[in-house]
Short mmCIF file of C-alpha atoms in Angstrom, two decimals:
data_model
loop_
_atom_site.label_atom_id
_atom_site.label_comp_id
_atom_site.label_asym_id
_atom_site.label_seq_id
_atom_site.Cartn_x
_atom_site.Cartn_y
_atom_site.Cartn_z
CA UNK A 1 7.47 35.90 -4.28
CA UNK A 2 5.37 33.66 -6.43
CA UNK A 3 5.38 29.96 -5.36
CA UNK A 4 6.70 27.58 -7.96
CA UNK A 5 4.62 24.85 -9.46
CA UNK A 6 6.48 21.58 -9.28
CA UNK A 7 5.17 18.60 -11.25
CA UNK A 8 4.70 15.42 -9.20
CA UNK A 9 7.07 12.92 -10.83
CA UNK A 10 4.65 9.97 -10.62
CA UNK A 11 1.57 11.62 -12.09
CA UNK A 12 2.22 11.59 -15.82
CA UNK A 13 0.63 8.30 -16.85
CA UNK A 14 -2.93 9.60 -17.18
CA UNK A 15 -2.97 12.13 -20.03
CA UNK A 16 -6.09 13.77 -18.68
CA UNK A 17 -4.24 15.62 -15.93
CA UNK A 18 -1.10 16.20 -13.95
CA UNK A 19 -0.49 16.81 -10.28
CA UNK A 20 1.63 19.71 -9.01
CA UNK A 21 2.83 21.01 -5.73
CA UNK A 22 2.51 24.75 -5.23
CA UNK A 23 3.99 26.05 -2.01
CA UNK A 24 2.70 23.06 -0.02
CA UNK A 25 -0.68 22.93 -1.86
CA UNK A 26 -1.61 19.96 -4.06
CA UNK A 27 -2.98 21.22 -7.43
CA UNK A 28 -4.13 19.04 -10.30
CA UNK A 29 -4.29 20.42 -13.79
CA UNK A 30 -7.14 18.69 -15.77
CA UNK A 31 -8.28 18.68 -19.37
CA UNK A 32 -11.73 19.93 -20.47
CA UNK A 33 -13.50 16.57 -20.43
CA UNK A 34 -12.23 15.80 -16.96
CA UNK A 35 -13.28 19.25 -15.74
CA UNK A 36 -16.75 18.63 -17.02
CA UNK A 37 -16.88 15.18 -15.44
CA UNK A 38 -15.70 16.61 -12.15
CA UNK A 39 -18.53 19.12 -12.13
CA UNK A 40 -20.99 16.28 -12.41
CA UNK A 41 -19.09 14.08 -10.02
CA UNK A 42 -18.92 16.75 -7.27
CA UNK A 43 -22.74 16.70 -7.17
CA UNK A 44 -22.97 12.90 -6.79
CA UNK A 45 -24.07 11.64 -3.36
CA UNK A 46 -21.60 8.74 -3.33
CA UNK A 47 -18.71 11.12 -4.00
CA UNK A 48 -19.74 13.68 -1.37
CA UNK A 49 -20.36 10.86 1.14
CA UNK A 50 -16.94 9.33 0.24
CA UNK A 51 -15.19 12.64 0.97
CA UNK A 52 -17.11 13.12 4.21
CA UNK A 53 -16.36 9.60 5.49
CA UNK A 54 -12.68 9.96 4.56
CA UNK A 55 -12.48 7.28 1.87
CA UNK A 56 -12.04 9.85 -0.95
CA UNK A 57 -9.61 12.73 -0.77
CA UNK A 58 -11.37 16.10 -0.32
CA UNK A 59 -11.11 17.92 -3.67
CA UNK A 60 -12.46 21.20 -4.91
CA UNK A 61 -12.44 22.81 -8.30
CA UNK A 62 -10.48 26.07 -8.18
CA UNK A 63 -10.28 29.01 -10.53
CA UNK A 64 -6.96 30.64 -10.36
CA UNK A 65 -5.82 33.26 -12.75
CA UNK A 66 -2.34 32.64 -11.37
CA UNK A 67 -1.90 29.50 -13.45
CA UNK A 68 -4.96 29.33 -15.69
CA UNK A 69 -3.87 28.51 -19.21
CA UNK A 70 -0.18 28.46 -18.30
CA UNK A 71 1.91 26.04 -20.17
CA UNK A 72 3.66 24.22 -17.39
CA UNK A 73 3.61 20.61 -18.47
CA UNK A 74 5.33 20.08 -21.74
CA UNK A 75 2.94 21.40 -24.31
CA UNK A 76 -0.26 21.06 -22.42
CA UNK A 77 -2.38 23.93 -21.07
CA UNK A 78 -4.96 22.66 -18.59
CA UNK A 79 -8.59 23.63 -18.92
CA UNK A 80 -9.25 23.47 -15.20
CA UNK A 81 -7.68 22.87 -11.79
CA UNK A 82 -8.55 20.89 -8.72
CA UNK A 83 -7.04 21.32 -5.26
CA UNK A 84 -6.65 18.19 -3.13
CA UNK A 85 -5.98 17.85 0.56
CA UNK A 86 -2.32 17.06 1.13
CA UNK A 87 -1.28 13.62 2.28
CA UNK A 88 1.39 13.88 5.04
CA UNK A 89 3.63 11.10 3.59
CA UNK A 90 3.42 9.28 0.25
CA UNK A 91 3.89 5.55 0.51
CA UNK A 92 3.77 2.82 -2.08
CA UNK A 93 2.05 -0.62 -2.09
CA UNK A 94 5.38 -2.40 -1.90
CA UNK A 95 5.73 -0.92 1.59
CA UNK A 96 2.30 -2.04 2.86
CA UNK A 97 1.55 -5.05 5.00
CA UNK A 98 -0.92 -7.67 3.84
CA UNK A 99 -3.89 -6.15 5.62
CA UNK A 100 -2.96 -2.73 4.39
CA UNK A 101 -3.09 -3.92 0.83
CA UNK A 102 -6.32 -5.78 1.49
CA UNK A 103 -8.03 -2.74 3.06
CA UNK A 104 -6.82 -0.65 0.13
CA UNK A 105 -8.37 -3.21 -2.27
CA UNK A 106 -11.64 -3.19 -0.36
CA UNK A 107 -11.71 0.59 -0.39
CA UNK A 108 -11.12 0.58 -4.14
CA UNK A 109 -13.91 -1.98 -4.64
CA UNK A 110 -16.32 -0.22 -2.29
CA UNK A 111 -15.84 3.12 -4.12
CA UNK A 112 -16.20 1.34 -7.49
CA UNK A 113 -19.48 -0.32 -6.40
CA UNK A 114 -20.89 2.98 -5.15
CA UNK A 115 -19.76 4.74 -8.33
CA UNK A 116 -21.23 2.00 -10.49
CA UNK A 117 -24.60 2.26 -8.75
CA UNK A 118 -24.59 5.98 -9.50
CA UNK A 119 -23.82 5.43 -13.22
CA UNK A 120 -20.06 5.84 -13.09
CA UNK A 121 -17.02 3.65 -13.90
CA UNK A 122 -13.41 3.83 -12.74
CA UNK A 123 -10.89 3.72 -15.53
CA UNK A 124 -8.09 2.29 -13.39
CA UNK A 125 -7.66 0.20 -10.28
CA UNK A 126 -4.14 0.73 -8.96
CA UNK A 127 -3.01 0.84 -5.32
CA UNK A 128 -0.90 3.86 -6.28
CA UNK A 129 -4.18 5.77 -6.29
CA UNK A 130 -4.61 5.04 -2.60
CA UNK A 131 -2.67 6.74 0.14
CA UNK A 132 -2.91 6.80 3.97
CA UNK A 133 -3.95 9.31 6.54
CA UNK A 134 -2.52 7.66 9.62
CA UNK A 135 -3.68 4.05 9.31
CA UNK A 136 -6.77 4.87 7.18
CA UNK A 137 -6.67 4.46 3.39
CA UNK A 138 -7.88 7.28 1.17
CA UNK A 139 -8.51 7.28 -2.55
CA UNK A 140 -6.65 10.20 -4.21
CA UNK A 141 -7.26 10.00 -7.95
CA UNK A 142 -10.51 11.83 -8.75
CA UNK A 143 -10.02 11.81 -12.59
CA UNK A 144 -10.28 8.04 -12.35
CA UNK A 145 -14.11 8.38 -12.39
CA UNK A 146 -15.84 8.41 -15.79
CA UNK A 147 -19.51 8.29 -16.63
CA UNK A 148 -20.22 4.64 -17.49
CA UNK A 149 -21.08 3.98 -21.12
CA UNK A 150 -24.02 1.70 -21.71
CA UNK A 151 -23.01 -1.97 -21.51
CA UNK A 152 -19.41 -1.14 -20.52
CA UNK A 153 -17.45 -3.83 -18.75
CA UNK A 154 -15.40 -3.40 -15.50
CA UNK A 155 -12.60 -1.79 -17.50
CA UNK A 156 -9.96 -1.97 -14.79
CA UNK A 157 -10.59 -5.62 -13.79
CA UNK A 158 -7.28 -6.89 -15.11
CA UNK A 159 -5.30 -4.12 -13.46
CA UNK A 160 -7.11 -4.81 -10.17
CA UNK A 161 -6.10 -8.46 -10.41
CA UNK A 162 -2.46 -7.66 -11.30
CA UNK A 163 -1.89 -5.11 -8.58
CA UNK A 164 -4.27 -6.09 -5.78
CA UNK A 165 -5.66 -9.59 -6.03
CA UNK A 166 -2.63 -11.55 -7.14
CA UNK A 167 -0.21 -10.04 -4.51
CA UNK A 168 -2.87 -10.71 -1.82
CA UNK A 169 -3.23 -14.33 -3.00
CA UNK A 170 0.52 -14.79 -3.10
CA UNK A 171 0.90 -13.63 0.49
CA UNK A 172 -2.35 -15.14 1.86
CA UNK A 173 -2.20 -18.46 0.06
CA UNK A 174 1.52 -19.11 -0.46
CA UNK A 175 3.25 -16.77 2.07
CA UNK A 176 5.31 -15.22 -0.75
CA UNK A 177 6.18 -11.63 0.10
CA UNK A 178 3.84 -9.42 -1.93
CA UNK A 179 6.10 -6.41 -1.17
CA UNK A 180 9.00 -7.91 -3.12
CA UNK A 181 6.75 -8.77 -6.07
CA UNK A 182 5.21 -5.32 -6.15
CA UNK A 183 8.54 -3.53 -5.78
CA UNK A 184 10.03 -5.45 -8.70
CA UNK A 185 6.85 -5.20 -10.88
CA UNK A 186 5.42 -1.69 -10.68
CA UNK A 187 2.51 -2.75 -12.97
CA UNK A 188 1.92 -5.93 -11.02
CA UNK A 189 2.01 -9.53 -12.28
CA UNK A 190 0.24 -10.51 -15.49
CA UNK A 191 -2.05 -13.58 -15.21
CA UNK A 192 0.46 -15.85 -17.07
CA UNK A 193 3.24 -14.71 -14.72
CA UNK A 194 1.05 -15.14 -11.69
CA UNK A 195 0.10 -18.67 -12.77
CA UNK A 196 3.75 -19.74 -12.42
CA UNK A 197 3.51 -19.39 -8.63
CA UNK A 198 0.51 -21.65 -8.15
CA UNK A 199 1.39 -25.33 -8.36
CA UNK A 200 -0.32 -28.51 -7.09
CA UNK A 201 -3.26 -27.99 -4.85
CA UNK A 202 -2.69 -24.28 -4.45
CA UNK A 203 -4.39 -23.88 -7.89
CA UNK A 204 -7.64 -24.80 -6.27
CA UNK A 205 -7.56 -22.10 -3.57
CA UNK A 206 -10.54 -19.80 -3.84
CA UNK A 207 -10.44 -17.54 -6.88
CA UNK A 208 -7.13 -18.84 -8.35
CA UNK A 209 -8.64 -20.83 -11.24
CA UNK A 210 -11.14 -18.11 -12.15
CA UNK A 211 -9.02 -14.94 -11.74
CA UNK A 212 -5.51 -16.21 -12.59
CA UNK A 213 -5.61 -19.43 -14.63
CA UNK A 214 -8.65 -18.61 -16.75
CA UNK A 215 -7.37 -15.10 -17.75
CA UNK A 216 -3.92 -16.66 -18.35
CA UNK A 217 -5.46 -19.22 -20.70
CA UNK A 218 -7.29 -16.51 -22.64
CA UNK A 219 -4.19 -14.30 -22.89
CA UNK A 220 -1.99 -17.21 -23.98
CA UNK A 221 -4.45 -18.15 -26.69
CA UNK A 222 -4.66 -14.56 -27.94
CA UNK A 223 -0.91 -14.23 -28.01
CA UNK A 224 -0.51 -17.52 -29.84
CA UNK A 225 -3.13 -16.63 -32.47
CA UNK A 226 -2.12 -13.07 -33.04
CA UNK A 227 1.60 -13.04 -32.54
CA UNK A 228 2.32 -13.01 -36.28
CA UNK A 229 -0.93 -11.48 -37.47
CA UNK A 230 -1.13 -8.00 -38.87
CA UNK A 231 -3.40 -6.25 -38.19
CA UNK A 232 -4.56 -7.82 -34.93
CA UNK A 233 -8.12 -8.70 -34.40
CA UNK A 234 -10.19 -5.84 -32.99
CA UNK A 235 -12.13 -7.05 -29.96
CA UNK A 236 -15.33 -5.15 -29.69
CA UNK A 237 -16.74 -4.77 -26.25
CA UNK A 238 -19.62 -7.10 -25.57
CA UNK A 239 -22.61 -5.44 -23.98
CA UNK A 240 -22.38 -6.27 -20.33
CA UNK A 241 -25.50 -6.02 -18.16
CA UNK A 242 -25.44 -4.21 -14.83
CA UNK A 243 -25.92 -7.60 -13.08
CA UNK A 244 -22.81 -8.92 -14.80
CA UNK A 245 -20.58 -6.01 -13.79
CA UNK A 246 -22.03 -5.55 -10.30
CA UNK A 247 -22.03 -9.29 -9.74
CA UNK A 248 -18.37 -9.47 -10.59
CA UNK A 249 -17.46 -6.48 -8.38
CA UNK A 250 -19.41 -7.88 -5.45
CA UNK A 251 -17.92 -11.37 -5.98
CA UNK A 252 -14.42 -9.80 -5.97
CA UNK A 253 -15.24 -8.02 -2.66
CA UNK A 254 -16.21 -11.36 -1.13
CA UNK A 255 -13.11 -13.02 -2.46
CA UNK A 256 -10.74 -10.28 -1.23
CA UNK A 257 -12.42 -10.33 2.23
CA UNK A 258 -12.00 -14.10 2.40
CA UNK A 259 -8.18 -14.02 1.84
CA UNK A 260 -6.65 -14.15 5.30
CA UNK A 261 -3.27 -14.47 6.72
CA UNK A 262 -2.75 -15.09 10.44
CA UNK A 263 0.08 -13.26 12.20
CA UNK A 264 2.89 -15.64 13.03
CA UNK A 265 5.41 -15.48 15.91
CA UNK A 266 8.35 -13.85 14.16
CA UNK A 267 11.40 -12.21 15.69
CA UNK A 268 9.49 -9.00 16.40
CA UNK A 269 5.81 -9.61 16.25
CA UNK A 270 5.59 -10.24 19.97
CA UNK A 271 8.07 -7.57 20.97
CA UNK A 272 6.11 -6.29 23.93
CA UNK A 273 6.22 -9.78 25.51
CA UNK A 274 9.70 -10.86 24.42
CA UNK A 275 11.95 -7.79 24.71
CA UNK A 276 15.00 -8.27 26.92
CA UNK A 277 14.34 -5.43 29.36
CA UNK A 278 13.35 -5.79 33.02
CA UNK A 279 10.28 -3.67 33.85
CA UNK A 280 12.26 -0.88 35.58
CA UNK A 281 14.79 -0.58 32.74
CA UNK A 282 12.02 -0.49 30.19
CA UNK A 283 10.32 2.29 32.05
CA UNK A 284 13.56 4.28 32.11
CA UNK A 285 13.81 3.99 28.34
CA UNK A 286 10.19 5.00 27.93
CA UNK A 287 10.78 7.96 30.18
CA UNK A 288 13.84 9.12 28.13
CA UNK A 289 11.85 8.92 24.86
CA UNK A 290 8.83 10.57 26.47
CA UNK A 291 10.87 13.50 27.77
CA UNK A 292 12.89 14.15 24.63
CA UNK A 293 10.21 13.54 22.04
CA UNK A 294 7.79 15.53 24.10
CA UNK A 295 10.06 18.57 24.39
CA UNK A 296 8.13 20.19 21.50
CA UNK A 297 5.46 19.34 18.96
CA UNK A 298 6.86 17.93 15.64
CA UNK A 299 5.19 17.55 12.31
CA UNK A 300 6.82 14.29 11.32
CA UNK A 301 8.69 11.59 13.25
CA UNK A 302 10.15 8.38 11.87
CA UNK A 303 10.45 5.33 14.09
CA UNK A 304 12.98 3.11 12.27
CA UNK A 305 12.89 -0.47 13.49
CA UNK A 306 9.58 0.07 15.29
CA UNK A 307 8.72 -3.58 16.01
CA UNK A 308 5.08 -3.48 17.01
CA UNK A 309 5.18 0.28 17.56
CA UNK A 310 5.40 0.66 21.36
CA UNK A 311 7.63 3.76 21.05
CA UNK A 312 5.82 5.04 17.94
CA UNK A 313 2.73 5.29 20.18
CA UNK A 314 4.67 7.39 22.69
CA UNK A 315 6.04 9.86 20.11
CA UNK A 316 2.65 9.98 18.35
CA UNK A 317 1.33 12.00 21.29
CA UNK A 318 3.72 14.82 20.41
CA UNK A 319 3.62 14.60 16.61
CA UNK A 320 1.37 15.23 13.63
CA UNK A 321 2.47 12.06 11.82
CA UNK A 322 4.60 9.09 12.76
CA UNK A 323 6.04 6.85 10.06
CA UNK A 324 6.70 3.54 11.81
CA UNK A 325 9.02 1.31 9.78
CA UNK A 326 10.09 -2.23 10.32
CA UNK A 327 11.46 -5.11 8.18
CA UNK A 328 9.39 -7.70 9.99
CA UNK A 329 6.10 -7.98 8.11
CA UNK A 330 4.12 -9.49 10.98
CA UNK A 331 5.24 -6.82 13.44
CA UNK A 332 4.08 -4.10 11.04
CA UNK A 333 0.85 -6.02 10.35
CA UNK A 334 0.14 -6.15 14.09
CA UNK A 335 0.78 -2.47 14.44
CA UNK A 336 -1.47 -1.64 11.49
CA UNK A 337 -4.33 -3.83 12.77
CA UNK A 338 -4.11 -2.06 16.14
CA UNK A 339 -3.91 1.45 14.70
CA UNK A 340 -6.52 0.97 11.95
CA UNK A 341 -9.05 0.04 14.64
CA UNK A 342 -8.60 3.46 16.24
CA UNK A 343 -10.56 6.46 15.09
CA UNK A 344 -7.78 9.00 14.65
CA UNK A 345 -4.48 7.22 14.55
CA UNK A 346 -1.59 9.36 13.25
CA UNK A 347 0.80 6.40 12.84
CA UNK A 348 1.50 5.01 9.36
CA UNK A 349 3.13 1.58 9.64
CA UNK A 350 5.30 0.52 6.75
CA UNK A 351 7.13 -2.72 6.00
CA UNK A 352 10.58 -1.96 4.66
CA UNK A 353 13.95 -3.72 4.74
CA UNK A 354 15.95 -1.29 6.74
CA UNK A 355 19.16 -2.27 5.03
CA UNK A 356 17.61 -1.75 1.62
CA UNK A 357 15.06 1.11 1.79
CA UNK A 358 12.73 1.65 -1.22
CA UNK A 359 14.80 3.20 -4.05
CA UNK A 360 13.85 5.75 -6.65
CA UNK A 361 12.48 3.73 -9.59
CA UNK A 362 10.03 3.64 -12.48
CA UNK A 363 10.37 5.92 -15.52
CA UNK A 364 13.65 7.77 -15.50
CA UNK A 365 14.27 6.65 -11.98
CA UNK A 366 11.92 9.24 -10.60
CA UNK A 367 8.36 7.94 -11.04
CA UNK A 368 8.46 6.37 -7.60
CA UNK A 369 10.60 8.24 -5.11
CA UNK A 370 13.18 6.81 -2.74
CA UNK A 371 11.82 6.38 0.76
CA UNK A 372 14.11 9.06 2.29
CA UNK A 373 13.31 11.61 -0.42
CA UNK A 374 9.55 11.78 0.30
CA UNK A 375 9.65 14.05 3.27
CA UNK A 376 11.95 15.20 5.99
CA UNK A 377 11.37 14.01 9.54
CA UNK A 378 12.00 16.33 12.43
CA UNK A 379 12.93 13.47 14.71
CA UNK A 380 14.14 9.91 14.01
CA UNK A 381 13.93 7.10 16.55
CA UNK A 382 16.47 4.30 16.15
CA UNK A 383 15.90 2.20 19.26
CA UNK A 384 17.88 -1.01 19.65
CA UNK A 385 18.51 -1.02 15.92
CA UNK A 386 22.22 -0.30 15.46
CA UNK A 387 23.44 -3.77 16.44
CA UNK A 388 21.20 -5.29 13.77
CA UNK A 389 22.45 -2.88 11.16
CA UNK A 390 26.11 -3.62 12.10
CA UNK A 391 26.05 -7.32 12.89
CA UNK A 392 23.05 -8.73 10.96
CA UNK A 393 23.17 -6.46 7.92
CA UNK A 394 26.95 -5.74 7.90
CA UNK A 395 26.50 -1.99 7.60
CA UNK A 396 29.27 -0.15 9.44
CA UNK A 397 28.04 2.18 12.20
CA UNK A 398 29.75 5.11 10.54
CA UNK A 399 27.77 4.57 7.26
CA UNK A 400 24.55 4.29 9.19
CA UNK A 401 25.27 7.50 11.07
CA UNK A 402 26.26 9.23 7.80
CA UNK A 403 22.84 8.36 6.43
CA UNK A 404 21.12 9.45 9.64
CA UNK A 405 22.87 12.79 9.70
CA UNK A 406 22.00 13.32 6.00
CA UNK A 407 18.34 13.57 7.11
CA UNK A 408 19.25 16.75 9.06
CA UNK A 409 16.90 15.70 11.79
CA UNK A 410 17.11 15.23 15.52
CA UNK A 411 17.54 11.59 16.53
CA UNK A 412 17.05 9.39 19.56
CA UNK A 413 19.39 6.42 19.14
CA UNK A 414 20.07 3.51 21.38
CA UNK A 415 23.40 1.68 21.36
CA UNK A 416 23.41 -1.94 22.42
CA UNK A 417 26.84 -2.84 23.77
CA UNK A 418 28.74 -6.11 23.28
CA UNK A 419 27.95 -7.20 26.87
CA UNK A 420 24.18 -7.19 26.14
CA UNK A 421 22.69 -10.64 25.80
CA UNK A 422 21.09 -9.79 22.45
CA UNK A 423 24.50 -8.86 20.94
CA UNK A 424 26.05 -11.97 22.46
CA UNK A 425 23.24 -13.99 20.77
CA UNK A 426 23.90 -12.24 17.40
CA UNK A 427 27.62 -12.89 17.61
CA UNK A 428 27.38 -16.43 18.98
CA UNK A 429 27.68 -18.27 15.63
CA UNK A 430 29.57 -15.61 13.68
CA UNK A 431 33.19 -16.00 12.60
CA UNK A 432 33.44 -12.21 12.15
CA UNK A 433 33.31 -10.59 15.57
CA UNK A 434 33.00 -6.95 14.50
CA UNK A 435 35.81 -5.57 16.67
CA UNK A 436 34.87 -2.03 15.53
CA UNK A 437 31.56 -2.39 17.31
CA UNK A 438 32.04 -0.79 20.71
CA UNK A 439 30.44 1.93 22.78
CA UNK A 440 33.63 4.02 22.69
CA UNK A 441 34.00 3.97 18.91
CA UNK A 442 30.25 4.50 18.40
CA UNK A 443 30.17 7.51 20.72
CA UNK A 444 33.12 9.07 18.96
CA UNK A 445 31.40 8.54 15.53
CA UNK A 446 28.21 10.03 16.91
CA UNK A 447 29.96 13.16 18.25
CA UNK A 448 31.67 13.74 14.88
CA UNK A 449 28.25 14.05 13.26
CA UNK A 450 25.83 15.23 15.93
CA UNK A 451 25.62 17.34 19.01
CA UNK A 452 24.72 15.10 21.95
CA UNK A 453 21.90 16.83 23.90
CA UNK A 454 21.48 14.08 26.52
CA UNK A 455 22.45 10.46 27.13
CA UNK A 456 21.65 7.84 29.68
CA UNK A 457 22.75 4.28 30.56
CA UNK A 458 20.14 1.62 30.32
CA UNK A 459 20.11 -2.06 31.52
CA UNK A 460 22.91 -1.38 34.02
CA UNK A 461 25.20 0.07 31.34
CA UNK A 462 24.74 -2.69 28.73
CA UNK A 463 22.90 -0.12 26.57
CA UNK A 464 23.08 3.65 26.18
CA UNK A 465 20.45 6.01 24.75
CA UNK A 466 21.24 9.37 23.21
CA UNK A 467 19.27 12.49 22.18
CA UNK A 468 21.06 13.98 19.21
CA UNK A 469 20.79 17.24 17.29
CA UNK A 470 22.26 17.70 13.80
CA UNK A 471 25.41 19.83 13.71
CA UNK B 1 -16.02 -18.89 -7.77
CA UNK B 2 -18.48 -21.09 -5.98
CA UNK B 3 -20.35 -22.48 -8.99
CA UNK B 4 -19.28 -26.13 -9.41
CA UNK B 5 -19.73 -26.26 -13.22
CA UNK B 6 -17.64 -23.14 -13.61
CA UNK B 7 -14.99 -24.57 -11.30
CA UNK B 8 -14.73 -27.68 -13.51
CA UNK B 9 -14.27 -25.50 -16.62
CA UNK B 10 -11.60 -23.49 -14.83
CA UNK B 11 -9.98 -26.75 -13.67
CA UNK B 12 -9.43 -27.93 -17.24
CA UNK B 13 -8.23 -24.46 -18.18
CA UNK B 14 -5.66 -24.75 -15.42
CA UNK B 15 -4.09 -27.86 -16.86
CA UNK B 16 -3.85 -26.33 -20.32
CA UNK B 17 -2.12 -23.17 -19.34
CA UNK B 18 1.56 -22.44 -19.24
CA UNK B 19 3.23 -19.09 -18.82
CA UNK B 20 4.08 -16.89 -21.74
CA UNK B 21 6.08 -13.72 -21.29
CA UNK B 22 6.33 -10.31 -22.97
CA UNK B 23 4.45 -9.92 -26.24
CA UNK B 24 5.87 -7.02 -28.21
CA UNK B 25 2.84 -6.04 -30.30
CA UNK B 26 -0.07 -8.09 -29.13
CA UNK B 27 -1.87 -6.71 -26.11
CA UNK B 28 -2.97 -9.77 -24.18
CA UNK B 29 -4.90 -7.47 -21.83
CA UNK B 30 -7.33 -6.90 -24.65
CA UNK B 31 -8.66 -10.36 -23.74
CA UNK B 32 -10.16 -8.77 -20.61
CA UNK B 33 -13.38 -8.34 -22.58
CA UNK B 34 -13.63 -12.10 -22.96
CA UNK B 35 -12.63 -12.73 -19.36
CA UNK B 36 -15.01 -10.22 -17.79
CA UNK B 37 -17.86 -11.38 -20.04
CA UNK B 38 -17.52 -15.04 -18.95
CA UNK B 39 -16.80 -14.26 -15.34
CA UNK B 40 -19.54 -11.60 -15.41
CA UNK B 41 -22.11 -14.09 -16.73
CA UNK B 42 -21.41 -16.50 -13.92
CA UNK B 43 -21.36 -13.68 -11.39
CA UNK B 44 -24.65 -12.36 -12.75
CA UNK B 45 -26.31 -15.73 -12.13
CA UNK B 46 -25.07 -15.70 -8.52
CA UNK B 47 -26.11 -12.09 -8.15
CA UNK B 48 -29.62 -12.74 -9.47
CA UNK B 49 -30.11 -15.80 -7.30
CA UNK B 50 -28.98 -13.87 -4.21
CA UNK B 51 -31.20 -10.95 -5.15
CA UNK B 52 -34.31 -13.08 -5.37
CA UNK B 53 -33.31 -15.18 -2.35
CA UNK B 54 -33.16 -12.05 -0.18
CA UNK B 55 -36.43 -10.76 -1.69
CA UNK B 56 -38.19 -13.96 -0.81
CA UNK B 57 -36.65 -14.07 2.59
CA UNK B 58 -37.69 -10.46 3.15
CA UNK B 59 -41.22 -11.34 2.07
CA UNK B 60 -41.40 -13.98 4.82
CA UNK B 61 -39.45 -11.95 7.42
CA UNK B 62 -40.57 -8.47 6.66
CA UNK B 63 -39.28 -7.01 9.86
CA UNK B 64 -35.79 -8.55 9.42
CA UNK B 65 -34.22 -6.73 6.54
CA UNK B 66 -30.93 -8.33 5.54
CA UNK B 67 -27.80 -6.21 5.22
CA UNK B 68 -26.37 -8.53 2.66
CA UNK B 69 -28.86 -7.97 -0.11
CA UNK B 70 -27.13 -7.07 -3.30
CA UNK B 71 -27.99 -3.65 -4.65
CA UNK B 72 -30.66 -3.64 -7.22
CA UNK B 73 -29.52 -1.98 -10.32
#
């Protein structure tokens, strides 16, 4: 049976091509000009080196009679096709920690600088063109490269500022969550919008005047002058020397590198030191996870509520890819910094509010996919999470288990009973005492939805851990 | 931006600016040409100074080639 070409819902913005999935393969249809450019590009040393070092997605031009000339994207027949290596799990910049976004920005700038030195320009600068293999960023959008025209400016400078620089400055300088900003503004913040956030002395932090307030002034003056004018003034490109463009790119690299944000002591960022387990109990929990996650090799595991990733690390030994998710930015940041320092990490840390996972959004509600529609895990870890979902986020256990069972995956879940000091702490100042939250009710709800393969008491019966299989 | 003259110009710009939202027909992004030209000019000065600084330093310390020299292009 012929595999079906399925258009990737988020790849329509660039008219020069479209990405498709064909039986697990990633195929990109490209127009004639892009095909010609790719032929030249594939001979460039910087491009070959980028693919070898892992910063650029391995891509090859393919000739396939199977779909050559076929009309499978509206009214467009593609002149050529590329095949890209498949990324295990697509993530979005509104799910990345500060250092992830910064490393993605530095990868983008590094590739741009190399491309520029070889006579190329990149037509866009969006973090959506960067994905992750484990904790290493990789650039995935090969049609972004164009031969640079003489005197051409850094054409994607504004987009870089809107989607990379401004969110980094907001988090690094003002501690405003860049993830919320990026989730709400898929094209990033315009300079006038960004300027609203910087008040008082924060305007004088490095790069704010030059890359936010100055462009905001220019844009405001253009808007004021041309709002009622027809036709608008055509702005011809000024010839920009190589030193101007390269100087600006290198200056941007130094600026991005200089934006730092120390990890604070949040609820979860020091989990390995502050968890409530005695050593022996903790080892029993580790052993349970080790035995049941190690029962067979799995392609994808999700660790929901991963903290700093202690258990992600255990399951990573038996999995191709682990998606480690937590709502605590600094815990995810710590996990990312640890994993990105390793050569071959297979853990992708993501910062998501567990009670409000990333939705489907963008054009027609499908440009950016919902978190739980981007891949199916074979195993889900929910360790010491359920009491936070029930008591902190007010999500009934039955609803959480409904969602978990909808993934059709095995699960290791830990129930934290009312006698546990962490639940006592959560309930201490609450009027609502969540009488439906008990081991007996939870276990009944679990058995209605899953087959219990194994279970074990932890912390002298204050907690219970289960290995579940979907019914 | 480390250049003090440029920082002063930016400082005055900062006090003049106030946010303006969606413009239906005008593309404020078209001002990028102006922005990158001015920022590029300042960056080019820094780039050129660094380039010659590293060349001179290399001349005096031939054996100690700096990793930070900007690419010559």
